[in-house]
Amino acid sequence: MDQEGKRIAGAELLYDPRTNKGTGFTEQERDALQLRGLLPPRVFTLEQQTARIMNNFRRQTSDLDKYIFLGALQDRNETLFYRILLDHIEEMVPIIYTPTVGEACKQFADIFRRSRGLYVSAKDAGRVEELLRNWPERDVAVIVVTDGERILGLGDLGTNGMGIPIGKLALYTVCAGIPPERCLPVMLDVGTNNEELLRDPLYLGLAQKRISGSQYDSLVDEFIQATQSVFPKALIQFEDFANRNAIRLLEKYRDRICCFNDDIQGTAAVALAGVYSATRIQRTKLVDQTFLFLGAGSAATGIADLLVTAMCAEGLPEQQARRRCWLVDSTGLVVKGRDRLAPHKVAYAHDHEFLGDLLSAVRSLKPTALIGVSGQPKTFTRDVLEAMAAINDTPIVFALSNPTSKAECTAEEAYRWTNGQAVFAGGSPFPPVTIDGRTFVPGQGNNVYIFPGVGLGIMASGASRVTDQVFLSAARALADQVSDEHLAEGRLYPPLNSIRDVSIAVATSVMKVADRSGRLCKLPQRELEERLKALAYVPSY
Ligand code: NAD
């Protein structure tokens, strides 16, 4: 049936990825739905179709080819696409998301086949609501929106950044079971300042410089207002905005609508969960740590803010908690009295002499944890890592910059240069490393552990705001999913193949804190989990 209740049949069924089962249509369906003759005669089960697709998938020679292959499948047969993703999650996440999605965004115009999601451009000012009403689904639960200005660590990719909302929403479906028809990717095309794209005759976006100031704000505001009337139940996730807009827009809208910023708050929760796991390995407490960040942008201050919230929850006064977090930006150590500090850094500008480089900051501050969110590759040098190992028995080293080419160090470098002492997590996946016969399994501080569960919890609780407490409880719930066996291998996060269970655990914790009535808190854990499982989309025929 289509949305008007009209029965769809024949070729129309085959060409709609939501209804298409391809060779999976049964004998009865082929007769009843006028499909006889439109398909080869043999009927295949979903499992058999999956096997065929996996053979072809593994024959693709590059990760980008695999990405294109999966995109084509998503355009053809949505159920099969999600079945494959769910059954081979560890293999698929690096293809549909980081690191491959970075390459896919760079080549977005070249690999473009069929439009997916909604494009709202600066030319549409004044009629954004009309565009939203063109979207074929009404019951949208999650919107992921970007303006393409800071795509991963790759910078301004303009409209090519649409690969990110598309990938993130596929993850909402795979990891937390949010039905695909309830997910809406949005590109706010406000132009691009990327000269290469502006010169490219095949670029798909507006070939103009970015709009800014009140013109930009008014377009974003019109979009937000339109979502409230067209999709009033939707959770809005801001994604990959440049930090000046990311922080500002979050501040502007967080108390007005149901929204969050994944680069700030999702990253913070996943990093905090990794720190909780690391303290179990170290047998220390959160309040025993001193954090030094390389990078002082939205990810760094987002993580620092949540660490402060978490330390305060453990009894440390806020001022002391803030003094446990130090930032190094492109100029050097962020200290009190430094000229023209951006407002988001001020809370972390402490009394200290200015130091111009990371190594001097490590030697002077003696951090227990080094967190890389600078987008600058190879900045955790051998000297820096050796200094961390000299100061700490088990230094925490998180090199979170994405994609892999931007990582502050590799897992191998972190383990080797600290003589296997480091407790490591990367932003992208790294293979296990063996040093002197001991094998380390690097963690991946992937936001996918957090945002799908947060989305599901918000959707299920009907909450209208996403508070800091949501991310604190999500981080705790994620950390609780890490077993002692995982920790013994150096893993700070649970294996990705348990992601649906992880998302359910995150979502139940979110439901409890997000529900203002306090009603859900009183329900037994098992009942909450059952409710969430009943909501989850399962790709099957
Ligand atoms: P941002 O642009 O807001 O911040 C980047 C910061 O790095 C700025 O403060 C800048 O001053 C600083 N910087 C630039 N060059 C530097 C240098 N040479 N030395 C020290 N600092 C330098 O970006 P963001 O949103 O904070 O993201 C930063 C990085 O973190 C990106 O690569 C992104 O992919 C990564 N990230 C990873 C995850 C994750 O793995 N879960 C999540 C979010 C962001």
Coordinates of C-alpha atoms and ligand atoms in Angstrom, one line a residue:
M1 CA 0.0 0.0 0.0
D2 CA 1.2 3.5 -0.6
Q3 CA 0.6 6.5 1.8
E4 CA -2.9 7.1 0.4
G5 CA -3.7 3.4 1.0
K6 CA -3.6 2.6 -2.7
R7 CA -2.4 -0.9 -3.5
I8 CA 0.9 -0.9 -5.2
A9 CA 1.6 -3.8 -7.6
G10 CA 3.7 -4.9 -10.6
A11 CA 6.7 -3.0 -11.7
E12 CA 6.0 -0.2 -9.3
L13 CA 6.7 -2.6 -6.4
L14 CA 10.1 -3.5 -7.9
Y15 CA 11.2 0.0 -8.4
D16 CA 10.4 1.2 -4.9
P17 CA 13.4 0.2 -2.7
R18 CA 11.0 0.2 0.3
T19 CA 8.7 -2.5 -1.1
N20 CA 11.1 -4.3 -3.4
K21 CA 12.2 -7.8 -2.4
G22 CA 13.7 -8.6 -5.9
T23 CA 14.0 -12.4 -6.2
G24 CA 12.7 -12.7 -2.7
F25 CA 9.0 -12.2 -3.7
T26 CA 7.3 -15.5 -3.0
E27 CA 5.3 -17.6 -5.5
Q28 CA 2.1 -16.3 -3.9
E29 CA 3.2 -12.7 -4.0
R30 CA 4.2 -13.0 -7.6
D31 CA 0.7 -14.1 -8.5
A32 CA -1.2 -11.7 -6.2
L33 CA 0.9 -8.6 -7.0
Q34 CA 1.1 -9.0 -10.8
L35 CA 4.8 -9.7 -10.7
R36 CA 4.8 -13.0 -12.6
G37 CA 7.2 -12.7 -15.5
L38 CA 8.9 -9.6 -14.2
L39 CA 11.4 -11.7 -12.2
P40 CA 13.6 -14.7 -13.0
P41 CA 11.6 -17.8 -11.9
R42 CA 13.5 -19.0 -8.9
V43 CA 12.6 -17.6 -5.5
F44 CA 15.4 -16.8 -3.0
T45 CA 15.3 -16.4 0.7
L46 CA 16.7 -13.2 2.3
E47 CA 19.6 -15.3 3.6
Q48 CA 20.4 -16.5 0.0
Q49 CA 20.1 -13.0 -1.3
T50 CA 22.5 -11.8 1.5
A51 CA 25.1 -14.4 0.5
R52 CA 24.9 -13.3 -3.2
I53 CA 25.3 -9.6 -2.2
M54 CA 28.2 -10.4 0.2
N55 CA 30.1 -12.3 -2.6
N56 CA 29.7 -9.3 -4.9
F57 CA 30.5 -6.8 -2.1
R58 CA 33.8 -8.5 -1.3
R59 CA 34.8 -8.6 -4.9
Q60 CA 34.9 -4.8 -5.0
T61 CA 38.5 -3.7 -5.2
S62 CA 38.4 -0.4 -3.2
D63 CA 36.5 0.8 -0.1
L64 CA 34.9 3.6 -2.2
D65 CA 33.7 0.9 -4.7
K66 CA 32.2 -0.9 -1.7
Y67 CA 30.5 2.3 -0.6
I68 CA 29.0 2.8 -4.1
F69 CA 27.9 -0.8 -4.3
L70 CA 26.1 -0.5 -1.0
G71 CA 24.5 2.8 -2.0
A72 CA 23.1 1.1 -5.1
L73 CA 21.7 -1.7 -3.0
Q74 CA 20.0 0.9 -0.7
D75 CA 18.4 2.4 -3.8
R76 CA 17.2 -1.0 -4.9
N77 CA 16.2 -3.0 -1.9
E78 CA 16.2 -1.3 1.5
T79 CA 15.4 -4.5 3.5
L80 CA 18.3 -6.3 2.0
F81 CA 20.6 -3.3 2.5
Y82 CA 19.8 -3.1 6.2
R83 CA 19.9 -6.9 6.7
I84 CA 23.5 -6.9 5.2
L85 CA 24.5 -4.0 7.4
L86 CA 23.1 -5.6 10.5
D87 CA 24.6 -9.1 9.9
H88 CA 28.1 -7.7 9.0
I89 CA 28.3 -4.6 11.2
E90 CA 32.0 -4.6 11.9
E91 CA 32.8 -4.9 8.2
M92 CA 30.1 -2.4 7.1
V93 CA 30.5 0.5 9.5
P94 CA 33.9 1.6 8.2
I95 CA 32.4 1.6 4.7
I96 CA 29.1 3.4 5.3
Y97 CA 30.7 5.7 7.8
T98 CA 34.3 6.7 8.8
P99 CA 36.7 6.4 7.3
T100 CA 35.2 5.6 3.8
V101 CA 32.4 8.2 4.0
G102 CA 35.1 10.9 4.0
E103 CA 36.3 9.8 0.6
A104 CA 32.7 9.4 -0.6
C105 CA 32.0 13.0 0.4
K106 CA 35.1 14.2 -1.4
Q107 CA 33.9 12.4 -4.6
F108 CA 30.2 13.0 -3.9
A109 CA 29.5 14.7 -7.3
D110 CA 31.3 12.0 -9.3
I111 CA 29.6 9.1 -7.6
F112 CA 26.2 10.7 -7.4
R113 CA 23.5 8.4 -8.7
R114 CA 20.1 9.0 -7.2
S115 CA 19.1 11.8 -4.9
R116 CA 18.6 10.9 -1.2
G117 CA 17.4 13.2 1.5
L118 CA 16.4 16.9 1.3
Y119 CA 18.4 19.8 0.0
V120 CA 17.5 23.2 1.4
S121 CA 19.5 25.9 -0.3
A122 CA 20.0 29.6 0.3
K123 CA 17.9 30.1 -2.8
D124 CA 15.0 28.6 -1.0
A125 CA 14.8 31.3 1.7
G126 CA 11.1 32.2 2.3
R127 CA 9.8 28.8 1.1
V128 CA 11.6 26.2 3.3
E129 CA 8.4 24.8 4.8
E130 CA 7.1 24.1 1.3
L131 CA 10.3 22.1 0.6
L132 CA 9.8 20.1 3.8
R133 CA 6.3 19.3 2.8
N134 CA 7.6 17.8 -0.5
W135 CA 9.3 15.1 1.6
P136 CA 7.1 11.9 1.1
E137 CA 7.1 10.8 4.8
R138 CA 5.1 12.6 7.5
D139 CA 6.2 10.8 10.7
V140 CA 9.8 11.7 10.8
A141 CA 11.6 10.8 14.1
V142 CA 15.2 12.0 13.4
I143 CA 16.6 14.7 11.2
V144 CA 20.4 14.9 10.7
V145 CA 21.3 18.3 9.2
T146 CA 24.6 19.7 8.1
D147 CA 25.8 22.8 6.2
G148 CA 28.8 20.9 5.0
E149 CA 31.4 23.4 6.4
R150 CA 33.4 21.0 8.6
I151 CA 33.0 17.5 7.2
L152 CA 35.0 15.2 9.5
G153 CA 38.5 16.6 9.6
L154 CA 38.2 17.4 5.8
G155 CA 36.9 21.0 6.0
D156 CA 34.4 22.7 3.8
L157 CA 32.9 20.3 1.3
G158 CA 29.7 22.2 0.7
T159 CA 26.8 20.2 -0.6
N160 CA 29.1 17.1 -0.9
G161 CA 28.8 16.8 2.9
M162 CA 25.4 15.2 2.4
G163 CA 27.2 11.9 2.6
I164 CA 27.4 12.5 6.4
P165 CA 23.7 12.8 7.2
I166 CA 22.9 9.9 4.9
G167 CA 25.5 7.7 6.6
K168 CA 24.5 8.8 10.1
L169 CA 20.9 8.0 9.5
A170 CA 21.7 4.6 8.1
L171 CA 23.5 4.0 11.4
Y172 CA 20.4 5.1 13.4
T173 CA 18.5 2.3 11.6
V174 CA 21.1 -0.4 11.8
C175 CA 22.3 0.3 15.3
A176 CA 19.1 1.3 17.1
G177 CA 16.4 0.1 14.8
I178 CA 14.9 3.5 14.0
P179 CA 12.7 2.7 11.0
P180 CA 14.3 4.1 7.7
E181 CA 11.1 5.9 6.7
R182 CA 11.4 7.9 10.0
C183 CA 14.9 9.2 9.2
L184 CA 15.5 12.4 7.2
P185 CA 18.9 13.6 6.0
V186 CA 19.1 17.3 5.3
M187 CA 21.7 19.4 3.5
L188 CA 21.5 23.1 4.2
D189 CA 23.4 24.4 1.2
V190 CA 24.5 27.9 2.1
G191 CA 27.3 27.9 -0.6
T192 CA 30.9 26.9 -0.1
N193 CA 34.2 28.7 0.3
N194 CA 36.1 25.7 -1.1
E195 CA 37.6 27.2 -4.3
E196 CA 38.2 23.8 -5.8
L197 CA 34.5 23.0 -5.6
L198 CA 33.5 26.4 -6.9
R199 CA 35.7 25.8 -10.0
D200 CA 34.4 22.3 -10.5
P201 CA 31.8 22.2 -13.3
L202 CA 30.3 19.0 -11.9
Y203 CA 29.8 20.3 -8.3
L204 CA 26.2 19.7 -7.3
G205 CA 25.7 22.5 -4.9
L206 CA 25.2 26.3 -5.1
A207 CA 28.2 27.7 -6.9
Q208 CA 28.6 30.7 -4.6
K209 CA 30.4 31.7 -1.5
R210 CA 28.8 30.8 1.8
I211 CA 26.2 33.2 3.1
S212 CA 26.9 34.4 6.6
G213 CA 25.7 36.7 9.4
S214 CA 22.0 37.5 9.5
Q215 CA 21.3 35.9 6.1
Y216 CA 22.7 32.6 7.4
D217 CA 21.0 32.8 10.7
S218 CA 17.7 33.6 9.2
L219 CA 17.9 30.5 6.8
V220 CA 18.8 28.2 9.7
D221 CA 15.9 29.7 11.7
E222 CA 13.4 29.3 8.9
F223 CA 14.5 25.7 8.6
I224 CA 14.1 25.1 12.3
Q225 CA 10.7 26.7 12.4
A226 CA 9.6 24.7 9.4
T227 CA 10.6 21.4 11.1
Q228 CA 8.5 22.3 14.1
S229 CA 5.4 22.7 12.0
V230 CA 6.0 19.9 9.5
F231 CA 7.8 17.3 11.7
P232 CA 6.9 18.4 15.3
K233 CA 8.1 15.1 16.8
A234 CA 11.5 15.0 15.2
L235 CA 14.8 15.0 17.1
I236 CA 17.2 17.3 15.2
Q237 CA 20.9 16.4 15.2
F238 CA 23.3 19.1 14.1
E239 CA 26.2 17.6 12.3
D240 CA 29.6 18.8 11.0
F241 CA 29.0 22.5 11.2
A242 CA 32.1 24.7 11.6
N243 CA 32.7 25.3 15.3
R244 CA 31.6 28.9 15.5
N245 CA 28.2 27.9 14.2
A246 CA 28.1 24.5 15.9
I247 CA 28.5 26.0 19.4
R248 CA 26.3 29.0 18.7
L249 CA 23.4 27.1 17.2
L250 CA 23.4 24.5 19.9
E251 CA 23.3 27.3 22.5
K252 CA 20.5 29.0 20.6
Y253 CA 18.3 26.0 20.1
R254 CA 19.0 23.5 22.9
D255 CA 16.4 24.9 25.2
R256 CA 13.9 25.7 22.5
I257 CA 13.6 22.5 20.5
C258 CA 14.5 18.8 20.7
C259 CA 18.0 18.9 19.4
F260 CA 21.7 18.1 20.0
N261 CA 25.0 18.4 18.3
D262 CA 26.7 15.1 17.8
D263 CA 30.2 16.5 17.2
I264 CA 30.0 18.2 20.6
Q265 CA 27.7 16.1 22.8
G266 CA 27.8 12.7 21.1
T267 CA 31.6 12.9 20.9
A268 CA 31.7 13.9 24.6
A269 CA 29.7 11.0 25.7
V270 CA 31.7 8.4 23.7
A271 CA 35.0 9.9 25.0
L272 CA 33.7 10.0 28.6
A273 CA 32.7 6.3 28.3
G274 CA 36.2 5.5 27.0
V275 CA 37.7 7.4 30.0
Y276 CA 35.5 5.4 32.4
S277 CA 36.8 2.2 30.9
A278 CA 40.4 3.4 31.0
T279 CA 40.1 4.2 34.7
R280 CA 39.0 0.6 35.3
I281 CA 42.2 -0.5 33.6
Q282 CA 44.2 2.0 35.7
R283 CA 42.2 1.3 38.8
T284 CA 41.8 5.0 39.3
K285 CA 38.9 7.4 39.5
L286 CA 37.8 10.0 37.1
V287 CA 38.6 12.7 39.6
D288 CA 42.2 11.5 39.7
Q289 CA 42.8 12.5 36.1
T290 CA 44.3 15.5 34.4
F291 CA 43.3 15.9 30.8
L292 CA 45.3 17.7 28.1
F293 CA 43.5 18.2 24.8
L294 CA 45.2 18.9 21.5
G295 CA 42.6 21.0 19.7
A296 CA 40.3 23.4 21.4
G297 CA 37.3 23.3 19.0
S298 CA 33.8 22.0 19.4
A299 CA 34.9 18.4 20.1
A300 CA 37.5 19.4 22.7
T301 CA 35.3 21.8 24.7
G302 CA 32.3 19.5 24.3
I303 CA 34.3 16.6 25.9
A304 CA 35.8 18.9 28.5
D305 CA 32.3 20.2 29.5
L306 CA 31.0 16.6 29.9
L307 CA 34.1 15.5 31.9
V308 CA 33.4 18.5 34.2
T309 CA 29.8 17.5 34.6
A310 CA 30.9 13.9 35.4
M311 CA 33.6 15.0 37.8
C312 CA 31.1 17.3 39.6
A313 CA 28.7 14.3 39.8
E314 CA 31.6 12.5 41.7
G315 CA 31.8 15.3 44.2
L316 CA 34.5 17.6 42.8
P317 CA 33.6 21.3 42.9
E318 CA 33.1 22.8 39.4
Q319 CA 36.2 25.1 39.4
Q320 CA 38.5 22.3 40.5
A321 CA 37.0 20.0 37.8
R322 CA 37.6 22.6 35.1
R323 CA 41.2 23.0 36.3
R324 CA 41.6 19.3 35.4
C325 CA 41.1 20.1 31.8
W326 CA 43.7 21.9 29.7
L327 CA 43.6 22.8 26.0
V328 CA 46.3 23.3 23.4
D329 CA 45.2 25.0 20.2
S330 CA 47.0 26.0 17.0
T331 CA 48.7 28.9 19.0
G332 CA 49.7 26.9 22.0
L333 CA 48.5 26.3 25.6
V334 CA 45.2 28.1 26.3
V335 CA 46.0 30.2 29.4
K336 CA 44.4 33.1 31.2
G337 CA 45.3 36.5 29.7
R338 CA 45.9 35.1 26.2
D339 CA 44.8 37.6 23.5
R340 CA 41.5 37.2 21.7
L341 CA 40.5 33.8 23.1
A342 CA 37.2 32.4 21.6
P343 CA 34.4 32.4 24.2
H344 CA 34.2 28.6 24.3
K345 CA 37.8 28.4 25.4
V346 CA 37.6 30.9 28.3
A347 CA 36.4 28.4 30.9
Y348 CA 39.5 26.4 30.3
A349 CA 42.0 29.3 30.3
H350 CA 43.8 28.7 33.6
D351 CA 46.6 30.6 35.4
H352 CA 49.8 29.2 33.9
E353 CA 52.7 30.5 31.8
F354 CA 52.0 30.3 28.0
L355 CA 53.7 27.3 26.3
G356 CA 53.9 27.2 22.6
D357 CA 53.9 23.5 21.9
L358 CA 52.3 20.2 23.1
L359 CA 55.5 18.6 24.4
S360 CA 56.3 21.5 26.7
A361 CA 52.6 21.4 27.9
V362 CA 52.9 17.6 28.6
R363 CA 56.2 18.1 30.5
S364 CA 54.8 21.0 32.5
L365 CA 51.2 19.8 33.3
K366 CA 52.0 16.1 33.6
P367 CA 48.6 15.0 32.3
T368 CA 47.3 11.5 32.8
A369 CA 45.3 11.7 29.6
L370 CA 46.0 13.1 26.2
I371 CA 43.1 13.7 23.9
G372 CA 43.6 14.5 20.2
V373 CA 40.8 16.4 18.5
S374 CA 42.8 18.8 16.4
G375 CA 42.4 17.4 12.9
Q376 CA 46.2 17.5 12.7
P377 CA 47.9 14.2 11.8
K378 CA 51.1 13.0 13.4
T379 CA 51.0 15.5 16.2
F380 CA 51.3 12.9 19.0
T381 CA 55.0 12.5 18.2
R382 CA 57.4 10.0 19.6
D383 CA 58.7 12.6 22.1
V384 CA 55.2 13.4 23.2
L385 CA 54.2 9.8 23.7
E386 CA 57.5 8.9 25.4
A387 CA 56.9 11.8 27.8
M388 CA 53.4 10.5 28.6
A389 CA 54.9 7.1 29.3
A390 CA 57.6 8.6 31.6
I391 CA 55.0 10.4 33.6
N392 CA 52.3 7.7 33.8
D393 CA 52.2 3.9 34.2
T394 CA 49.2 3.7 32.0
P395 CA 48.7 7.0 30.1
I396 CA 45.4 7.5 28.4
V397 CA 46.0 8.4 24.7
F398 CA 42.9 9.1 22.5
A399 CA 43.8 10.1 18.9
L400 CA 40.2 11.0 17.8
S401 CA 40.7 13.0 14.7
N402 CA 39.1 11.6 11.6
P403 CA 39.4 10.2 9.0
T404 CA 42.4 7.9 9.6
S405 CA 44.7 10.2 7.6
K406 CA 44.1 13.0 10.2
A407 CA 44.8 10.9 13.3
E408 CA 47.2 12.4 15.8
C409 CA 49.0 9.0 15.9
T410 CA 48.2 5.5 14.9
A411 CA 47.4 2.7 17.5
E412 CA 50.8 1.1 16.6
E413 CA 52.7 4.4 17.4
A414 CA 50.7 4.9 20.7
Y415 CA 51.5 1.3 21.9
R416 CA 55.1 1.2 20.6
W417 CA 56.3 4.6 21.8
T418 CA 54.9 4.0 25.3
N419 CA 56.3 0.4 25.5
G420 CA 52.7 -1.0 25.5
Q421 CA 51.7 1.2 28.5
A422 CA 49.1 3.3 26.6
V423 CA 45.4 2.9 27.0
F424 CA 44.5 3.8 23.4
A425 CA 41.4 4.8 21.5
G426 CA 41.2 6.2 17.9
G427 CA 38.5 8.1 16.1
S428 CA 38.8 5.7 13.2
P429 CA 39.3 1.9 13.4
F430 CA 42.9 0.6 13.8
P431 CA 43.9 -3.1 13.5
P432 CA 45.2 -5.0 16.6
V433 CA 48.8 -4.4 17.4
T434 CA 51.3 -7.1 18.7
I435 CA 54.3 -5.9 20.6
D436 CA 56.7 -8.4 22.2
G437 CA 54.1 -11.2 21.9
R438 CA 51.3 -9.1 23.6
T439 CA 48.3 -8.2 21.5
F440 CA 46.4 -4.9 22.0
V441 CA 43.0 -4.3 20.6
P442 CA 42.6 -0.6 20.0
G443 CA 39.2 1.0 20.9
Q444 CA 37.4 3.1 18.4
G445 CA 35.7 6.1 20.1
N446 CA 33.0 6.0 17.5
N447 CA 30.0 8.2 18.1
V448 CA 27.9 5.3 16.8
Y449 CA 27.9 3.9 20.3
I450 CA 26.0 6.9 21.5
F451 CA 23.8 8.8 19.0
P452 CA 21.5 5.9 17.8
G453 CA 20.7 4.9 21.4
V454 CA 20.1 8.5 22.4
G455 CA 17.8 9.0 19.4
L456 CA 15.9 5.8 20.3
G457 CA 15.6 6.8 24.0
I458 CA 14.4 10.3 23.1
M459 CA 11.9 8.9 20.5
A460 CA 10.6 6.3 23.0
S461 CA 10.2 8.7 25.9
G462 CA 8.6 11.4 23.9
A463 CA 11.1 13.9 25.5
S464 CA 11.0 17.4 24.0
R465 CA 14.6 18.4 25.1
V466 CA 18.0 16.7 25.1
T467 CA 19.8 17.6 28.3
D468 CA 23.4 17.2 29.5
Q469 CA 22.2 14.5 31.8
V470 CA 21.1 12.5 28.8
F471 CA 24.7 12.3 27.6
L472 CA 26.1 11.6 31.1
S473 CA 23.8 8.7 31.5
A474 CA 24.4 7.5 27.9
A475 CA 28.2 7.5 28.6
R476 CA 27.7 5.5 31.8
A477 CA 25.4 3.0 30.1
L478 CA 28.0 2.5 27.3
A479 CA 30.8 2.0 29.8
D480 CA 28.7 -0.6 31.7
Q481 CA 28.6 -2.6 28.5
V482 CA 32.4 -3.2 28.6
S483 CA 33.3 -6.4 30.3
D484 CA 36.5 -7.3 32.2
E485 CA 37.5 -9.6 29.3
H486 CA 37.3 -6.6 26.9
L487 CA 39.4 -4.5 29.2
A488 CA 42.1 -7.3 29.5
E489 CA 42.6 -6.9 25.7
G490 CA 42.8 -3.1 26.0
R491 CA 39.4 -2.6 24.4
L492 CA 37.6 0.4 25.9
Y493 CA 34.4 -0.1 24.0
P494 CA 32.2 -3.2 23.5
P495 CA 32.5 -5.0 20.1
L496 CA 30.5 -3.3 17.4
N497 CA 28.6 -6.6 16.7
S498 CA 26.8 -6.1 20.0
I499 CA 25.7 -2.6 18.9
R500 CA 21.9 -3.3 19.0
D501 CA 22.2 -4.4 22.7
V502 CA 24.4 -1.4 23.4
S503 CA 21.9 1.0 21.8
I504 CA 19.1 -0.6 23.9
A505 CA 21.1 -0.1 27.1
V506 CA 21.9 3.5 26.1
A507 CA 18.3 4.2 25.2
T508 CA 16.9 2.8 28.4
S509 CA 19.2 5.0 30.4
V510 CA 18.2 8.0 28.3
M511 CA 14.5 7.2 28.6
K512 CA 14.8 7.4 32.4
V513 CA 16.5 10.8 32.5
A514 CA 14.7 12.3 29.6
D515 CA 11.2 11.6 30.8
R516 CA 10.2 14.6 32.8
S517 CA 7.1 12.9 34.3
G518 CA 9.4 10.4 36.1
R519 CA 7.0 7.7 35.1
L520 CA 9.5 5.7 33.1
C521 CA 12.0 5.6 35.9
K522 CA 9.6 3.5 37.9
L523 CA 9.3 0.8 35.3
P524 CA 11.5 -2.3 35.6
Q525 CA 14.5 -2.3 33.3
R526 CA 13.2 -5.4 31.5
E527 CA 10.0 -3.7 30.6
L528 CA 11.8 -0.6 29.2
E529 CA 14.0 -2.9 27.1
E530 CA 11.0 -4.8 25.8
R531 CA 9.3 -1.6 24.8
L532 CA 12.4 -0.5 22.9
K533 CA 12.8 -3.8 21.2
A534 CA 9.2 -3.7 20.1
L535 CA 9.8 -0.3 18.4
A536 CA 12.9 -1.5 16.6
Y537 CA 12.9 -2.0 12.8
V538 CA 14.0 -5.5 11.9
P539 CA 15.0 -6.0 8.3
S540 CA 13.1 -9.1 7.2
Y541 CA 10.5 -10.1 4.6
Ligands
NAD1 P1 37.1 22.3 15.3 O1 37.5 22.9 14.0 O2 36.0 22.8 16.1 O3 38.4 22.3 16.2 C1 39.7 22.0 15.8 C2 40.7 22.6 16.8 O4 42.0 22.2 16.5 C3 40.7 24.1 16.8 O5 40.6 24.5 18.2 C4 42.1 24.5 16.3 O6 42.6 25.6 16.9 C5 42.9 23.3 16.7 N1 44.1 23.1 15.9 C6 44.3 23.3 14.6 N2 45.6 23.1 14.3 C7 46.2 22.7 15.4 C8 47.5 22.4 15.8 N3 48.5 22.4 14.8 N4 47.8 22.2 17.1 C9 46.9 22.2 18.0 N5 45.6 22.5 17.8 C10 45.3 22.8 16.5 O7 36.9 20.8 15.0 P2 36.2 19.7 15.9 O8 34.7 19.6 15.6 O9 36.6 20.0 17.3 O10 36.9 18.3 15.4 C11 38.3 18.2 15.5 C12 38.7 16.8 15.1 O11 38.1 15.8 15.9 C13 38.2 16.4 13.6 O12 39.3 15.8 13.0 C14 37.1 15.4 13.8 O13 37.1 14.4 12.8 C15 37.5 14.8 15.2 N6 36.3 14.3 15.8 C16 36.3 12.9 16.1 C17 35.2 12.4 16.8 C18 35.2 10.9 17.1 O14 36.1 10.2 16.8 N7 34.3 10.4 17.8 C19 34.1 13.2 17.0 C20 34.1 14.5 16.8 C21 35.3 15.1 16.2

